[in-house]
Amino acid sequence: MKKTFLDWYRPCLVSLVDCLAKRYTVGNRLDLSGWVFIFPSRPASRRFLARLADWAYEKHVTVEVPRVRLSSDLPELLYEQKAPFATPFAQQIAWMTALRRVCQGSPEKLQPMFPNPPADEDVTAWLELGELLTDIYQELARDTLDFVMVRDRCRQLAEQGVLSEYELRRWELLARVFQEYHRILDREQVWDKQSARLFALENPGPRDFQPEFLIGIVGCVDLNQIFRRFLAQVKESVEVFVFAPESHAERFESDGCLKPGAWKKLDARLDARLEEVVEQVTTPEDEAKTTARWICEAARTFAKEDLAVGLPDTAVEPLLVQLLQLDGILGPPVKREVSQLQPWRLLERVTECLEEMAVDPNETEITESFRKLSPRYASFASLVRHPDMENYLRHACGIEGEWLAELDAFYNVHLPDRLFSVNRFAQMTRGRFPLVQKVYEAVQGLLEKMVAGYGHFSQLSLVLSDFLKAVYCWKPGYDLTQPKDAQILQCCTELGRTLQDKFQASPGLLREASFSLPEALRLLLDRTMGRNVPVSNLPEPIAMYRWLDLSLDDARAVVVAGLNEEFVPETVNEHLLMPNRLRMELGIKTNDSRFERDVYLLSTLLASRESLKLVFARIGADGKPLMPSRVLLTCDDETLARRSLRFFREPEEETDFTASRKIAPSLTLYQPPNPVAKKGFKRAMSVTEFDDFLTSEYGYYLRHIQNLEAVDDDAEELNAALFGTLAHSVLEQFAREEIERQKNRPPQESLEKETARIVGTLRTLLERECRRVFDATTHPVVTLQKEQLAIRLAAFAVRQAQWQQAGWQILCAEENLSGLFRTENGRGEPVNFGDGPMEIRGKIDRIDYHPTLQQWQVWDYKTSSGSKRPNTWLEWRPEATSPPPTDSDTKDSNTEDSDEFNGEIWKNLQLPLYRHLLHAIRQTDADVHPDLRKIALEKTRFGYILLPRKDKEAGFYIATNWNEKYFQEADSVAIKIAQTVRDGVFQKDIDKIVYRNDLGWLL
């Protein structure tokens, strides 16, 4: 086996092409047709052919191109295949089946391996175990081992006391599974590739190991034993191209692999350069910015094709790409992961819905059974919000209108955790959400068709094809020159190719794996995740590599981001079945060998690149601290001490690691629009609009002039508004029932009995209202909130019973009133706001009447824990006098002196404006609100009925000391607000809306 050392002060592939050109160029022809070059990675093989083509173009030479292969394909070039190979998918099913058969009827046999084995019907979990055994066996086979060999070695170690009896039992079980595995494959007349390689080495055929070509090994410095044994069989035909100076020959084995223990440290010269090119930063954001800055500077000196980026930490890539695109270094992506493309994400959301609607495939009426089920709301909403599904619903199903907004409204009314079944939907919503019902039925029909068309795994391809056609073929055609169309076509093609290439297995094996439809789809998604597909025909302007692919690239300038211990060297943690101790006993690759490999790779970068930058961070993307890679610390003791102080010292400034994830308001790209004057736009205002204005003028403008509304479906519980709405609904029904009850003049009951009656009534009304609105599909927390409201209503019932015992009756509830804004607290003439009066509208929660005292009480319900009491107030107690106290009777210690009162303390104008509405009744026809026309406002008080979180604070709070001056001040504030609204000029009070308004998210 011949070894050729290449100059490592230039990129490896440059040196390789020059070496081959000098050796095999005759005239204007370079003939490499008799060669097969073996590379460790696909990017390296592609760059080799590209470099060869560039050289031929520059020198005007014709090249007879060699074949290129990956190191993983090497053995199959050297022996004759005697039977078809089982696909990786078929291998996993065979391992799964073998494991289940060996342990059939005796699950305790699995204890040494899996103390908690999956249920028999959980095929996906069993397949994962099959995948685990496949990976372990392949790793062993690469070092010419199998489970039987390991078992025999473990017996020896157990006898020596090195290995426990428990571990020996584990490998004895695996050996039995291994033998059953081969029986299964023999039955299906396929061969395991790893076993075929081992068999070929032990039993070579007459035509094996007689290649008719030369083999060039390039950059393969850590080959496994099986590959090295294959090379040894054909060593006369092999030439190893070693990327290192010949003075380092003693640090390599005869086949070009690294000699153990020879690469513990960097050369002194290279270590000195390391000091110059390494930089430590704090966060991943800093890492991306530093890398982008270096690339921008390097692009002034080097062509883009001479730049390369190494990304051991892939979490840096998204932000780095964004920064380079902003700087104009990168254009639109040339390749993207399949999992980032729309069809893949759509299929993932479909799978989530199907997983939540899983149906027993053995049921005869599977379609009807499916229609009775429903997905969780979050999964359904995520599916229909996908842009491709939205296009399907609009264009293929003809569902027009703002159904997404209606979906949000539906959620905020019913708060479902799981959607209602199709049969229940119309009954539950009572036709209030017709577009949502159409969307739900269309989606349910699409999913139902998938379920009905799927019987077993072999039908997945047809089911997937029909689904993709339904969703995407409403469009007459797709144009590959358009990025969006290209991404859809490439993703669908990759999904189909994966099904055809990666999921092939014999019918006999497929019968062993009875996947349900969601299990089959989830398997497809898992196997395609991480795969890259081209989304543009343009070449990549800057190559981005993983760490192991970087050293064989031919770029002259390289930056590496993420040179941390977690990523370089790659660490294999202790494995349940293959701990490092056993690896060492078996001679399998360990963490030490990976470390030496990475020291070598770093040496090649330091030696060969004209410009180099190494960057690593203190903090990872998950916020956890990171250590610098050990390959940066292979130096003499003095340098190690100095470098450690540099790498491990505290930052000079305290860093808020979360701050980089926040955008300061001054830096945001979005600026809220200035209010546009709409003079005379508003001719009527509700009572609550005045309160919205007092909270924030700009918030009022957004909500009531621009008609914006904050609606989402993120909530999993009743917010304050919905909680209050539920309480108001129950209290309204209670008041109306009490009014009807009073007409029958019920007998006076004791306070205890009256309280119990009111509690029972409120509980019944609450249960009825919750069944009407929420059904049984709502979030569990809503049930808890219902019980919390029941507790508040019970506290209210105590106060209500006392109030009724004092002689008060409910006169009316939830009365809608309206009238013009007038002077003299509603008694005078309409106020002219320049171009006419302003109408006021409102709904009074409740009005009570005391027939003996001939007094009235206006109430407003408040359920929030921080509800403000009236400016001057007194809590009514049963031991107090029946009429509310007057100015001369009492004065609360917290009451402001009337002389100091001013309009600034009016933050809620509901109660004062109710006076206007009650006065306005007198301006209407006599038959409208006849009971309210009898109210004498001079004998009317105003107050709040509070239902707060704390029971002891619940009660009837009556405003006291509200004289005419107070109402005049309230009118003055209301007039200013109405005039501002009529003029259409609003202040942009951003601070108020951000902190006190639900539209603050806009800013």
PDB file of C-alpha atoms in Angstrom, residues 677-866:
ATOM      1  CA  ALA A 677     -57.991  63.205  12.113  1.00  0.00           C
ATOM      2  CA  LYS A 678     -61.570  62.187  11.288  1.00  0.00           C
ATOM      3  CA  LYS A 679     -63.588  65.231  12.245  1.00  0.00           C
ATOM      4  CA  GLY A 680     -67.251  64.507  12.920  1.00  0.00           C
ATOM      5  CA  PHE A 681     -66.729  60.771  12.460  1.00  0.00           C
ATOM      6  CA  LYS A 682     -68.348  59.733  15.740  1.00  0.00           C
ATOM      7  CA  ARG A 683     -71.999  60.646  16.351  1.00  0.00           C
ATOM      8  CA  ALA A 684     -72.538  58.244  19.252  1.00  0.00           C
ATOM      9  CA  MET A 685     -70.433  56.898  22.106  1.00  0.00           C
ATOM     10  CA  SER A 686     -71.017  54.094  24.532  1.00  0.00           C
ATOM     11  CA  VAL A 687     -70.425  54.578  28.243  1.00  0.00           C
ATOM     12  CA  THR A 688     -67.446  52.218  28.146  1.00  0.00           C
ATOM     13  CA  GLU A 689     -65.863  54.239  25.325  1.00  0.00           C
ATOM     14  CA  PHE A 690     -65.312  57.106  27.742  1.00  0.00           C
ATOM     15  CA  ASP A 691     -63.379  54.752  30.012  1.00  0.00           C
ATOM     16  CA  ASP A 692     -61.298  53.503  27.077  1.00  0.00           C
ATOM     17  CA  PHE A 693     -60.427  57.099  26.241  1.00  0.00           C
ATOM     18  CA  LEU A 694     -59.357  57.799  29.821  1.00  0.00           C
ATOM     19  CA  THR A 695     -57.117  54.721  29.705  1.00  0.00           C
ATOM     20  CA  SER A 696     -55.380  55.780  26.474  1.00  0.00           C
ATOM     21  CA  GLU A 697     -56.321  58.202  23.721  1.00  0.00           C
ATOM     22  CA  TYR A 698     -54.279  56.270  21.155  1.00  0.00           C
ATOM     23  CA  GLY A 699     -55.792  52.999  22.325  1.00  0.00           C
ATOM     24  CA  TYR A 700     -59.239  54.540  21.883  1.00  0.00           C
ATOM     25  CA  TYR A 701     -58.271  55.647  18.364  1.00  0.00           C
ATOM     26  CA  LEU A 702     -57.097  52.154  17.389  1.00  0.00           C
ATOM     27  CA  ARG A 703     -60.104  50.394  18.859  1.00  0.00           C
ATOM     28  CA  HIS A 704     -63.018  52.713  18.087  1.00  0.00           C
ATOM     29  CA  ILE A 705     -61.869  54.771  15.089  1.00  0.00           C
ATOM     30  CA  GLN A 706     -59.763  52.186  13.256  1.00  0.00           C
ATOM     31  CA  ASN A 707     -61.947  49.323  14.590  1.00  0.00           C
ATOM     32  CA  LEU A 708     -58.943  47.195  15.577  1.00  0.00           C
ATOM     33  CA  GLU A 709     -59.466  44.374  18.007  1.00  0.00           C
ATOM     34  CA  ALA A 710     -57.027  42.124  19.806  1.00  0.00           C
ATOM     35  CA  VAL A 711     -58.267  38.587  19.153  1.00  0.00           C
ATOM     36  CA  ASP A 712     -56.117  35.464  19.430  1.00  0.00           C
ATOM     37  CA  ASP A 713     -56.426  31.804  20.281  1.00  0.00           C
ATOM     38  CA  ASP A 714     -53.500  31.490  22.656  1.00  0.00           C
ATOM     39  CA  ALA A 715     -55.512  31.553  25.864  1.00  0.00           C
ATOM     40  CA  GLU A 716     -56.117  28.327  27.731  1.00  0.00           C
ATOM     41  CA  GLU A 717     -58.208  29.962  30.420  1.00  0.00           C
ATOM     42  CA  LEU A 718     -60.811  32.674  30.771  1.00  0.00           C
ATOM     43  CA  ASN A 719     -59.208  36.086  30.738  1.00  0.00           C
ATOM     44  CA  ALA A 720     -60.588  38.880  32.897  1.00  0.00           C
ATOM     45  CA  ALA A 721     -63.046  40.001  30.215  1.00  0.00           C
ATOM     46  CA  LEU A 722     -64.436  36.514  29.549  1.00  0.00           C
ATOM     47  CA  PHE A 723     -64.590  35.749  33.258  1.00  0.00           C
ATOM     48  CA  GLY A 724     -66.547  38.965  33.773  1.00  0.00           C
ATOM     49  CA  THR A 725     -68.833  38.183  30.839  1.00  0.00           C
ATOM     50  CA  LEU A 726     -69.663  34.785  32.310  1.00  0.00           C
ATOM     51  CA  ALA A 727     -70.386  36.341  35.703  1.00  0.00           C
ATOM     52  CA  HIS A 728     -72.579  39.041  34.112  1.00  0.00           C
ATOM     53  CA  SER A 729     -74.556  36.427  32.177  1.00  0.00           C
ATOM     54  CA  VAL A 730     -75.266  34.448  35.332  1.00  0.00           C
ATOM     55  CA  LEU A 731     -76.161  37.573  37.341  1.00  0.00           C
ATOM     56  CA  GLU A 732     -78.423  38.853  34.551  1.00  0.00           C
ATOM     57  CA  GLN A 733     -80.365  35.566  34.478  1.00  0.00           C
ATOM     58  CA  PHE A 734     -80.527  35.601  38.264  1.00  0.00           C
ATOM     59  CA  ALA A 735     -81.918  39.140  38.311  1.00  0.00           C
ATOM     60  CA  ARG A 736     -84.580  38.310  35.729  1.00  0.00           C
ATOM     61  CA  GLU A 737     -85.644  35.203  37.668  1.00  0.00           C
ATOM     62  CA  GLU A 738     -85.822  37.265  40.861  1.00  0.00           C
ATOM     63  CA  ILE A 739     -88.014  39.876  39.150  1.00  0.00           C
ATOM     64  CA  GLU A 740     -90.464  37.149  38.105  1.00  0.00           C
ATOM     65  CA  ARG A 741     -90.336  35.628  41.577  1.00  0.00           C
ATOM     66  CA  GLN A 742     -91.114  38.983  43.212  1.00  0.00           C
ATOM     67  CA  LYS A 743     -94.296  39.266  41.163  1.00  0.00           C
ATOM     68  CA  ASN A 744     -95.691  36.262  43.072  1.00  0.00           C
ATOM     69  CA  ARG A 745     -94.946  37.931  46.455  1.00  0.00           C
ATOM     70  CA  PRO A 746     -93.005  35.017  47.996  1.00  0.00           C
ATOM     71  CA  PRO A 747     -93.116  34.639  51.785  1.00  0.00           C
ATOM     72  CA  GLN A 748     -90.324  36.088  53.870  1.00  0.00           C
ATOM     73  CA  GLU A 749     -87.755  33.384  54.685  1.00  0.00           C
ATOM     74  CA  SER A 750     -85.007  33.344  57.262  1.00  0.00           C
ATOM     75  CA  LEU A 751     -81.658  34.765  56.242  1.00  0.00           C
ATOM     76  CA  GLU A 752     -80.066  31.310  56.205  1.00  0.00           C
ATOM     77  CA  LYS A 753     -82.768  29.785  53.986  1.00  0.00           C
ATOM     78  CA  GLU A 754     -82.763  32.777  51.659  1.00  0.00           C
ATOM     79  CA  THR A 755     -78.990  32.612  51.324  1.00  0.00           C
ATOM     80  CA  ALA A 756     -79.133  28.873  50.571  1.00  0.00           C
ATOM     81  CA  ARG A 757     -81.855  29.442  47.961  1.00  0.00           C
ATOM     82  CA  ILE A 758     -79.824  32.148  46.196  1.00  0.00           C
ATOM     83  CA  VAL A 759     -76.678  30.024  46.275  1.00  0.00           C
ATOM     84  CA  GLY A 760     -78.573  27.096  44.714  1.00  0.00           C
ATOM     85  CA  THR A 761     -80.126  29.305  42.052  1.00  0.00           C
ATOM     86  CA  LEU A 762     -76.786  30.864  41.116  1.00  0.00           C
ATOM     87  CA  ARG A 763     -75.127  27.454  40.961  1.00  0.00           C
ATOM     88  CA  THR A 764     -77.818  26.108  38.651  1.00  0.00           C
ATOM     89  CA  LEU A 765     -77.569  29.147  36.384  1.00  0.00           C
ATOM     90  CA  LEU A 766     -73.766  28.897  36.308  1.00  0.00           C
ATOM     91  CA  GLU A 767     -73.841  25.211  35.357  1.00  0.00           C
ATOM     92  CA  ARG A 768     -76.427  25.886  32.650  1.00  0.00           C
ATOM     93  CA  GLU A 769     -74.433  28.776  31.175  1.00  0.00           C
ATOM     94  CA  CYS A 770     -71.167  26.790  31.187  1.00  0.00           C
ATOM     95  CA  ARG A 771     -72.815  23.858  29.430  1.00  0.00           C
ATOM     96  CA  ARG A 772     -74.190  26.210  26.822  1.00  0.00           C
ATOM     97  CA  VAL A 773     -70.892  27.959  26.155  1.00  0.00           C
ATOM     98  CA  PHE A 774     -68.121  25.494  26.886  1.00  0.00           C
ATOM     99  CA  ASP A 775     -69.466  21.949  26.609  1.00  0.00           C
ATOM    100  CA  ALA A 776     -67.228  19.154  27.969  1.00  0.00           C
ATOM    101  CA  THR A 777     -64.406  19.842  25.505  1.00  0.00           C
ATOM    102  CA  THR A 778     -63.016  22.950  27.118  1.00  0.00           C
ATOM    103  CA  HIS A 779     -59.676  23.249  28.874  1.00  0.00           C
ATOM    104  CA  PRO A 780     -59.549  21.738  32.371  1.00  0.00           C
ATOM    105  CA  VAL A 781     -58.526  25.084  33.826  1.00  0.00           C
ATOM    106  CA  VAL A 782     -61.881  26.547  32.735  1.00  0.00           C
ATOM    107  CA  THR A 783     -63.593  24.041  35.029  1.00  0.00           C
ATOM    108  CA  LEU A 784     -61.437  25.317  37.872  1.00  0.00           C
ATOM    109  CA  GLN A 785     -62.345  28.898  37.001  1.00  0.00           C
ATOM    110  CA  LYS A 786     -66.017  27.937  37.020  1.00  0.00           C
ATOM    111  CA  GLU A 787     -65.586  26.704  40.576  1.00  0.00           C
ATOM    112  CA  GLN A 788     -63.771  29.918  41.476  1.00  0.00           C
ATOM    113  CA  LEU A 789     -66.692  31.927  40.115  1.00  0.00           C
ATOM    114  CA  ALA A 790     -69.086  29.724  42.081  1.00  0.00           C
ATOM    115  CA  ILE A 791     -67.228  30.678  45.262  1.00  0.00           C
ATOM    116  CA  ARG A 792     -67.512  34.367  44.395  1.00  0.00           C
ATOM    117  CA  LEU A 793     -71.202  33.987  43.621  1.00  0.00           C
ATOM    118  CA  ALA A 794     -71.721  32.275  46.980  1.00  0.00           C
ATOM    119  CA  ALA A 795     -70.139  35.285  48.697  1.00  0.00           C
ATOM    120  CA  PHE A 796     -72.434  37.519  46.636  1.00  0.00           C
ATOM    121  CA  ALA A 797     -75.427  35.415  47.673  1.00  0.00           C
ATOM    122  CA  VAL A 798     -74.801  36.225  51.331  1.00  0.00           C
ATOM    123  CA  ARG A 799     -74.798  39.968  50.607  1.00  0.00           C
ATOM    124  CA  GLN A 800     -77.787  39.669  48.270  1.00  0.00           C
ATOM    125  CA  ALA A 801     -79.855  37.863  50.895  1.00  0.00           C
ATOM    126  CA  GLN A 802     -79.035  40.554  53.449  1.00  0.00           C
ATOM    127  CA  TRP A 803     -79.923  43.251  50.921  1.00  0.00           C
ATOM    128  CA  GLN A 804     -83.286  41.646  50.216  1.00  0.00           C
ATOM    129  CA  GLN A 805     -83.981  41.222  53.949  1.00  0.00           C
ATOM    130  CA  ALA A 806     -83.537  45.000  54.240  1.00  0.00           C
ATOM    131  CA  GLY A 807     -86.477  45.427  51.845  1.00  0.00           C
ATOM    132  CA  TRP A 808     -84.771  46.009  48.509  1.00  0.00           C
ATOM    133  CA  GLN A 809     -86.176  44.548  45.296  1.00  0.00           C
ATOM    134  CA  ILE A 810     -84.639  44.190  41.836  1.00  0.00           C
ATOM    135  CA  LEU A 811     -86.410  46.587  39.503  1.00  0.00           C
ATOM    136  CA  CYS A 812     -84.644  45.776  36.197  1.00  0.00           C
ATOM    137  CA  ALA A 813     -81.455  44.237  34.830  1.00  0.00           C
ATOM    138  CA  GLU A 814     -79.252  44.778  31.771  1.00  0.00           C
ATOM    139  CA  GLU A 815     -81.366  47.628  30.416  1.00  0.00           C
ATOM    140  CA  ASN A 816     -80.106  49.146  27.132  1.00  0.00           C
ATOM    141  CA  LEU A 817     -80.570  52.904  27.240  1.00  0.00           C
ATOM    142  CA  SER A 818     -79.596  55.784  24.971  1.00  0.00           C
ATOM    143  CA  GLY A 819     -80.036  59.525  24.760  1.00  0.00           C
ATOM    144  CA  LEU A 820     -78.359  62.768  23.771  1.00  0.00           C
ATOM    145  CA  PHE A 821     -75.640  64.238  25.921  1.00  0.00           C
ATOM    146  CA  ARG A 822     -77.331  67.171  27.736  1.00  0.00           C
ATOM    147  CA  THR A 823     -76.376  69.928  30.102  1.00  0.00           C
ATOM    148  CA  GLU A 824     -77.325  69.939  33.799  1.00  0.00           C
ATOM    149  CA  ASN A 825     -76.496  66.226  34.228  1.00  0.00           C
ATOM    150  CA  GLY A 826     -78.949  65.255  31.530  1.00  0.00           C
ATOM    151  CA  ARG A 827     -81.810  67.563  32.467  1.00  0.00           C
ATOM    152  CA  GLY A 828     -80.976  70.468  30.147  1.00  0.00           C
ATOM    153  CA  GLU A 829     -80.556  71.038  26.450  1.00  0.00           C
ATOM    154  CA  PRO A 830     -78.444  68.807  24.155  1.00  0.00           C
ATOM    155  CA  VAL A 831     -74.788  69.833  24.080  1.00  0.00           C
ATOM    156  CA  ASN A 832     -73.699  71.113  20.671  1.00  0.00           C
ATOM    157  CA  PHE A 833     -70.239  69.823  19.708  1.00  0.00           C
ATOM    158  CA  GLY A 834     -69.836  72.137  16.748  1.00  0.00           C
ATOM    159  CA  ASP A 835     -71.744  70.108  14.190  1.00  0.00           C
ATOM    160  CA  GLY A 836     -74.460  68.587  16.311  1.00  0.00           C
ATOM    161  CA  PRO A 837     -75.100  66.652  19.542  1.00  0.00           C
ATOM    162  CA  MET A 838     -73.517  63.383  20.726  1.00  0.00           C
ATOM    163  CA  GLU A 839     -75.602  60.332  21.550  1.00  0.00           C
ATOM    164  CA  ILE A 840     -74.705  58.268  24.631  1.00  0.00           C
ATOM    165  CA  ARG A 841     -75.483  54.568  24.814  1.00  0.00           C
ATOM    166  CA  GLY A 842     -75.110  52.157  27.687  1.00  0.00           C
ATOM    167  CA  LYS A 843     -76.405  49.133  29.507  1.00  0.00           C
ATOM    168  CA  ILE A 844     -77.117  49.445  33.223  1.00  0.00           C
ATOM    169  CA  ASP A 845     -76.319  46.189  34.960  1.00  0.00           C
ATOM    170  CA  ARG A 846     -79.028  46.452  37.599  1.00  0.00           C
ATOM    171  CA  ILE A 847     -81.382  48.888  39.328  1.00  0.00           C
ATOM    172  CA  ASP A 848     -82.975  48.127  42.725  1.00  0.00           C
ATOM    173  CA  TYR A 849     -85.971  49.768  44.414  1.00  0.00           C
ATOM    174  CA  HIS A 850     -87.030  50.046  48.059  1.00  0.00           C
ATOM    175  CA  PRO A 851     -90.872  50.460  48.052  1.00  0.00           C
ATOM    176  CA  THR A 852     -91.110  51.589  51.671  1.00  0.00           C
ATOM    177  CA  LEU A 853     -88.396  54.231  51.437  1.00  0.00           C
ATOM    178  CA  GLN A 854     -89.173  54.985  47.792  1.00  0.00           C
ATOM    179  CA  GLN A 855     -85.480  55.011  46.950  1.00  0.00           C
ATOM    180  CA  TRP A 856     -83.543  53.596  44.017  1.00  0.00           C
ATOM    181  CA  GLN A 857     -80.050  52.117  43.711  1.00  0.00           C
ATOM    182  CA  VAL A 858     -78.085  51.819  40.419  1.00  0.00           C
ATOM    183  CA  TRP A 859     -75.491  49.034  40.393  1.00  0.00           C
ATOM    184  CA  ASP A 860     -72.572  48.119  38.208  1.00  0.00           C
ATOM    185  CA  TYR A 861     -71.017  44.638  38.582  1.00  0.00           C
ATOM    186  CA  LYS A 862     -67.245  44.355  39.005  1.00  0.00           C
ATOM    187  CA  THR A 863     -65.425  40.993  39.082  1.00  0.00           C
ATOM    188  CA  SER A 864     -61.778  42.012  38.728  1.00  0.00           C
ATOM    189  CA  SER A 865     -59.726  41.736  41.908  1.00  0.00           C
ATOM    190  CA  GLY A 866     -58.404  45.244  41.473  1.00  0.00           C
TER     191      GLY A 866
END
